[in-house]
mmCIF file with all atom_site columns, C-alpha atoms in Angstrom:
data_model
loop_
_atom_site.group_PDB
_atom_site.id
_atom_site.type_symbol
_atom_site.label_atom_id
_atom_site.label_alt_id
_atom_site.label_comp_id
_atom_site.label_asym_id
_atom_site.label_entity_id
_atom_site.label_seq_id
_atom_site.pdbx_PDB_ins_code
_atom_site.Cartn_x
_atom_site.Cartn_y
_atom_site.Cartn_z
_atom_site.occupancy
_atom_site.B_iso_or_equiv
_atom_site.pdbx_formal_charge
_atom_site.auth_seq_id
_atom_site.auth_comp_id
_atom_site.auth_asym_id
_atom_site.auth_atom_id
_atom_site.pdbx_PDB_model_num
ATOM 1   C CA . VAL A 1 1   ? -43.950 135.655 55.981 1.00 0.00 ? 1   VAL A CA 1
ATOM 2   C CA . HIS A 1 2   ? -42.358 134.743 52.664 1.00 0.00 ? 2   HIS A CA 1
ATOM 3   C CA . GLY A 1 3   ? -40.320 137.928 52.628 1.00 0.00 ? 3   GLY A CA 1
ATOM 4   C CA . ALA A 1 4   ? -38.957 137.162 56.097 1.00 0.00 ? 4   ALA A CA 1
ATOM 5   C CA . LEU A 1 5   ? -37.982 133.653 55.008 1.00 0.00 ? 5   LEU A CA 1
ATOM 6   C CA . VAL A 1 6   ? -36.190 134.975 51.936 1.00 0.00 ? 6   VAL A CA 1
ATOM 7   C CA . LEU A 1 7   ? -34.437 137.607 54.050 1.00 0.00 ? 7   LEU A CA 1
ATOM 8   C CA . ALA A 1 8   ? -33.306 134.936 56.530 1.00 0.00 ? 8   ALA A CA 1
ATOM 9   C CA . GLN A 1 9   ? -31.770 132.851 53.744 1.00 0.00 ? 9   GLN A CA 1
ATOM 10  C CA . VAL A 1 10  ? -30.025 135.916 52.292 1.00 0.00 ? 10  VAL A CA 1
ATOM 11  C CA . VAL A 1 11  ? -28.580 136.730 55.713 1.00 0.00 ? 11  VAL A CA 1
ATOM 12  C CA . PHE A 1 12  ? -27.407 133.120 56.125 1.00 0.00 ? 12  PHE A CA 1
ATOM 13  C CA . GLY A 1 13  ? -25.751 133.279 52.708 1.00 0.00 ? 13  GLY A CA 1
ATOM 14  C CA . GLY A 1 14  ? -24.101 136.582 53.553 1.00 0.00 ? 14  GLY A CA 1
ATOM 15  C CA . GLY A 1 15  ? -22.890 135.081 56.815 1.00 0.00 ? 15  GLY A CA 1
ATOM 16  C CA . ALA A 1 16  ? -21.099 132.352 54.876 1.00 0.00 ? 16  ALA A CA 1
ATOM 17  C CA . ILE A 1 17  ? -19.317 134.919 52.740 1.00 0.00 ? 17  ILE A CA 1
ATOM 18  C CA . VAL A 1 18  ? -18.316 136.992 55.776 1.00 0.00 ? 18  VAL A CA 1
ATOM 19  C CA . GLY A 1 19  ? -17.275 133.775 57.557 1.00 0.00 ? 19  GLY A CA 1
ATOM 20  C CA . LYS A 1 20  ? -14.891 132.960 54.712 1.00 0.00 ? 20  LYS A CA 1
ATOM 21  C CA . PHE A 1 21  ? -13.020 136.185 55.428 1.00 0.00 ? 21  PHE A CA 1
ATOM 22  C CA . GLY A 1 22  ? -13.010 135.497 59.185 1.00 0.00 ? 22  GLY A CA 1
ATOM 23  C CA . VAL A 1 23  ? -11.712 131.946 58.926 1.00 0.00 ? 23  VAL A CA 1
ATOM 24  C CA . HIS A 1 24  ? -8.934  132.827 56.490 1.00 0.00 ? 24  HIS A CA 1
ATOM 25  C CA . GLY A 1 25  ? -5.619  132.286 58.258 1.00 0.00 ? 25  GLY A CA 1
ATOM 26  C CA . THR A 1 26  ? -7.118  130.901 61.494 1.00 0.00 ? 26  THR A CA 1
ATOM 27  C CA . ASN A 1 27  ? -7.964  127.492 62.852 1.00 0.00 ? 27  ASN A CA 1
ATOM 28  C CA . PRO A 1 28  ? -11.628 126.609 62.053 1.00 0.00 ? 28  PRO A CA 1
ATOM 29  C CA . ALA A 1 29  ? -12.125 124.993 65.475 1.00 0.00 ? 29  ALA A CA 1
ATOM 30  C CA . LEU A 1 30  ? -10.883 128.130 67.237 1.00 0.00 ? 30  LEU A CA 1
ATOM 31  C CA . PHE A 1 31  ? -13.037 130.336 65.009 1.00 0.00 ? 31  PHE A CA 1
ATOM 32  C CA . ALA A 1 32  ? -16.129 128.209 65.794 1.00 0.00 ? 32  ALA A CA 1
ATOM 33  C CA . LEU A 1 33  ? -15.319 128.257 69.512 1.00 0.00 ? 33  LEU A CA 1
ATOM 34  C CA . ILE A 1 34  ? -14.981 132.050 69.503 1.00 0.00 ? 34  ILE A CA 1
ATOM 35  C CA . ARG A 1 35  ? -18.265 132.402 67.589 1.00 0.00 ? 35  ARG A CA 1
ATOM 36  C CA . GLU A 1 36  ? -20.132 130.159 70.017 1.00 0.00 ? 36  GLU A CA 1
ATOM 37  C CA . GLY A 1 37  ? -18.373 131.730 73.001 1.00 0.00 ? 37  GLY A CA 1
ATOM 38  C CA . ILE A 1 38  ? -19.595 135.165 72.017 1.00 0.00 ? 38  ILE A CA 1
ATOM 39  C CA . ALA A 1 39  ? -23.073 134.165 70.839 1.00 0.00 ? 39  ALA A CA 1
ATOM 40  C CA . GLY A 1 40  ? -23.925 132.011 73.875 1.00 0.00 ? 40  GLY A CA 1
ATOM 41  C CA . PRO A 1 41  ? -23.571 134.697 76.559 1.00 0.00 ? 41  PRO A CA 1
ATOM 42  C CA . LEU A 1 42  ? -25.265 137.284 74.339 1.00 0.00 ? 42  LEU A CA 1
ATOM 43  C CA . LEU A 1 43  ? -28.281 135.022 73.863 1.00 0.00 ? 43  LEU A CA 1
ATOM 44  C CA . CYS A 1 44  ? -28.368 134.294 77.599 1.00 0.00 ? 44  CYS A CA 1
ATOM 45  C CA . LEU A 1 45  ? -28.379 138.017 78.371 1.00 0.00 ? 45  LEU A CA 1
ATOM 46  C CA . LEU A 1 46  ? -31.141 138.540 75.826 1.00 0.00 ? 46  LEU A CA 1
ATOM 47  C CA . ALA A 1 47  ? -33.189 135.764 77.458 1.00 0.00 ? 47  ALA A CA 1
ATOM 48  C CA . LEU A 1 48  ? -32.599 137.199 80.930 1.00 0.00 ? 48  LEU A CA 1
ATOM 49  C CA . GLY A 1 49  ? -33.594 140.641 79.711 1.00 0.00 ? 49  GLY A CA 1
ATOM 50  C CA . SER A 1 50  ? -36.934 139.433 78.409 1.00 0.00 ? 50  SER A CA 1
ATOM 51  C CA . HIS A 1 51  ? -37.814 136.792 81.056 1.00 0.00 ? 51  HIS A CA 1
ATOM 52  C CA . SER A 1 52  ? -37.256 136.196 84.747 1.00 0.00 ? 52  SER A CA 1
ATOM 53  C CA . TRP A 1 53  ? -34.469 133.931 86.045 1.00 0.00 ? 53  TRP A CA 1
ATOM 54  C CA . SER A 1 54  ? -36.952 131.236 87.112 1.00 0.00 ? 54  SER A CA 1
ATOM 55  C CA . GLU A 1 55  ? -38.256 130.980 83.532 1.00 0.00 ? 55  GLU A CA 1
ATOM 56  C CA . VAL A 1 56  ? -34.796 130.874 81.946 1.00 0.00 ? 56  VAL A CA 1
ATOM 57  C CA . LYS A 1 57  ? -33.034 128.507 84.362 1.00 0.00 ? 57  LYS A CA 1
ATOM 58  C CA . PRO A 1 58  ? -33.057 124.952 82.958 1.00 0.00 ? 58  PRO A CA 1
ATOM 59  C CA . LYS A 1 59  ? -34.194 122.068 85.120 1.00 0.00 ? 59  LYS A CA 1
ATOM 60  C CA . LEU A 1 60  ? -31.627 119.483 86.158 1.00 0.00 ? 60  LEU A CA 1
ATOM 61  C CA . ALA A 1 61  ? -33.501 116.786 84.239 1.00 0.00 ? 61  ALA A CA 1
ATOM 62  C CA . ASP A 1 62  ? -33.143 118.845 81.026 1.00 0.00 ? 62  ASP A CA 1
ATOM 63  C CA . MET A 1 63  ? -29.355 119.169 81.294 1.00 0.00 ? 63  MET A CA 1
ATOM 64  C CA . PRO A 1 64  ? -28.452 116.061 79.202 1.00 0.00 ? 64  PRO A CA 1
ATOM 65  C CA . CYS A 1 65  ? -30.694 117.270 76.361 1.00 0.00 ? 65  CYS A CA 1
ATOM 66  C CA . LEU A 1 66  ? -29.261 120.771 76.678 1.00 0.00 ? 66  LEU A CA 1
ATOM 67  C CA . LEU A 1 67  ? -25.705 119.416 76.558 1.00 0.00 ? 67  LEU A CA 1
ATOM 68  C CA . ALA A 1 68  ? -26.513 117.241 73.520 1.00 0.00 ? 68  ALA A CA 1
ATOM 69  C CA . ALA A 1 69  ? -28.071 120.229 71.740 1.00 0.00 ? 69  ALA A CA 1
ATOM 70  C CA . GLY A 1 70  ? -25.008 122.349 72.497 1.00 0.00 ? 70  GLY A CA 1
ATOM 71  C CA . VAL A 1 71  ? -22.637 119.699 71.167 1.00 0.00 ? 71  VAL A CA 1
ATOM 72  C CA . GLY A 1 72  ? -24.796 119.297 68.067 1.00 0.00 ? 72  GLY A CA 1
ATOM 73  C CA . LEU A 1 73  ? -24.935 123.035 67.383 1.00 0.00 ? 73  LEU A CA 1
ATOM 74  C CA . PHE A 1 74  ? -21.205 123.449 67.927 1.00 0.00 ? 74  PHE A CA 1
ATOM 75  C CA . SER A 1 75  ? -20.469 120.486 65.637 1.00 0.00 ? 75  SER A CA 1
ATOM 76  C CA . ASN A 1 76  ? -22.747 121.943 62.974 1.00 0.00 ? 76  ASN A CA 1
ATOM 77  C CA . GLN A 1 77  ? -20.942 125.283 63.115 1.00 0.00 ? 77  GLN A CA 1
ATOM 78  C CA . LEU A 1 78  ? -17.510 123.652 63.224 1.00 0.00 ? 78  LEU A CA 1
ATOM 79  C CA . PHE A 1 79  ? -18.100 121.473 60.177 1.00 0.00 ? 79  PHE A CA 1
ATOM 80  C CA . PHE A 1 80  ? -19.726 124.340 58.266 1.00 0.00 ? 80  PHE A CA 1
ATOM 81  C CA . ILE A 1 81  ? -16.750 126.612 58.978 1.00 0.00 ? 81  ILE A CA 1
ATOM 82  C CA . LEU A 1 82  ? -14.326 123.822 58.092 1.00 0.00 ? 82  LEU A CA 1
ATOM 83  C CA . GLY A 1 83  ? -16.211 123.316 54.819 1.00 0.00 ? 83  GLY A CA 1
ATOM 84  C CA . ILE A 1 84  ? -16.038 127.036 54.056 1.00 0.00 ? 84  ILE A CA 1
ATOM 85  C CA . LYS A 1 85  ? -12.293 127.004 54.708 1.00 0.00 ? 85  LYS A CA 1
ATOM 86  C CA . LEU A 1 86  ? -11.767 124.035 52.382 1.00 0.00 ? 86  LEU A CA 1
ATOM 87  C CA . SER A 1 87  ? -14.247 125.190 49.729 1.00 0.00 ? 87  SER A CA 1
ATOM 88  C CA . ASP A 1 88  ? -15.837 128.490 48.820 1.00 0.00 ? 88  ASP A CA 1
ATOM 89  C CA . PRO A 1 89  ? -18.719 130.313 50.541 1.00 0.00 ? 89  PRO A CA 1
ATOM 90  C CA . VAL A 1 90  ? -21.036 129.894 47.538 1.00 0.00 ? 90  VAL A CA 1
ATOM 91  C CA . ILE A 1 91  ? -21.058 126.114 48.028 1.00 0.00 ? 91  ILE A CA 1
ATOM 92  C CA . GLY A 1 92  ? -21.705 126.569 51.750 1.00 0.00 ? 92  GLY A CA 1
ATOM 93  C CA . SER A 1 93  ? -24.524 129.013 51.073 1.00 0.00 ? 93  SER A CA 1
ATOM 94  C CA . ALA A 1 94  ? -26.096 126.594 48.619 1.00 0.00 ? 94  ALA A CA 1
ATOM 95  C CA . TRP A 1 95  ? -25.974 123.629 51.019 1.00 0.00 ? 95  TRP A CA 1
ATOM 96  C CA . GLN A 1 96  ? -27.127 125.468 54.143 1.00 0.00 ? 96  GLN A CA 1
ATOM 97  C CA . PRO A 1 97  ? -30.845 125.671 53.200 1.00 0.00 ? 97  PRO A CA 1
ATOM 98  C CA . SER A 1 98  ? -30.843 121.894 52.667 1.00 0.00 ? 98  SER A CA 1
ATOM 99  C CA . GLN A 1 99  ? -30.182 121.181 56.360 1.00 0.00 ? 99  GLN A CA 1
ATOM 100 C CA . PRO A 1 100 ? -33.891 121.102 57.328 1.00 0.00 ? 100 PRO A CA 1
ATOM 101 C CA . VAL A 1 101 ? -34.490 118.590 54.537 1.00 0.00 ? 101 VAL A CA 1
ATOM 102 C CA . PHE A 1 102 ? -31.819 116.256 55.894 1.00 0.00 ? 102 PHE A CA 1
ATOM 103 C CA . THR A 1 103 ? -33.153 116.755 59.426 1.00 0.00 ? 103 THR A CA 1
ATOM 104 C CA . LEU A 1 104 ? -36.609 115.733 58.276 1.00 0.00 ? 104 LEU A CA 1
ATOM 105 C CA . MET A 1 105 ? -35.211 112.672 56.516 1.00 0.00 ? 105 MET A CA 1
ATOM 106 C CA . LEU A 1 106 ? -33.379 111.621 59.693 1.00 0.00 ? 106 LEU A CA 1
ATOM 107 C CA . ALA A 1 107 ? -36.516 112.189 61.767 1.00 0.00 ? 107 ALA A CA 1
ATOM 108 C CA . VAL A 1 108 ? -38.581 110.021 59.422 1.00 0.00 ? 108 VAL A CA 1
ATOM 109 C CA . LEU A 1 109 ? -36.029 107.201 59.624 1.00 0.00 ? 109 LEU A CA 1
#
């Protein structure tokens, strides 16, 4: 378990470094939109490949929560990419593991 957690953090850090090269010379909002636009359908296809449509289809009552989660995830990616563009990927890689800590602090408040 610990090895998988370390590997996940290394991959996240590597993603920040690769993201710095991708965002160079482009608009961060467009880069985030393209990333989410590619990842969303791929994850939907993966979900449909492993489950039936009735299990994957969200209920109408869950749509506001789903929309709020999507806006939150997109905002997270947008601000992270904007931070990488304005700073360097080492700073972004160092701050990224602290996100669960801040989430916990907000949940406690």
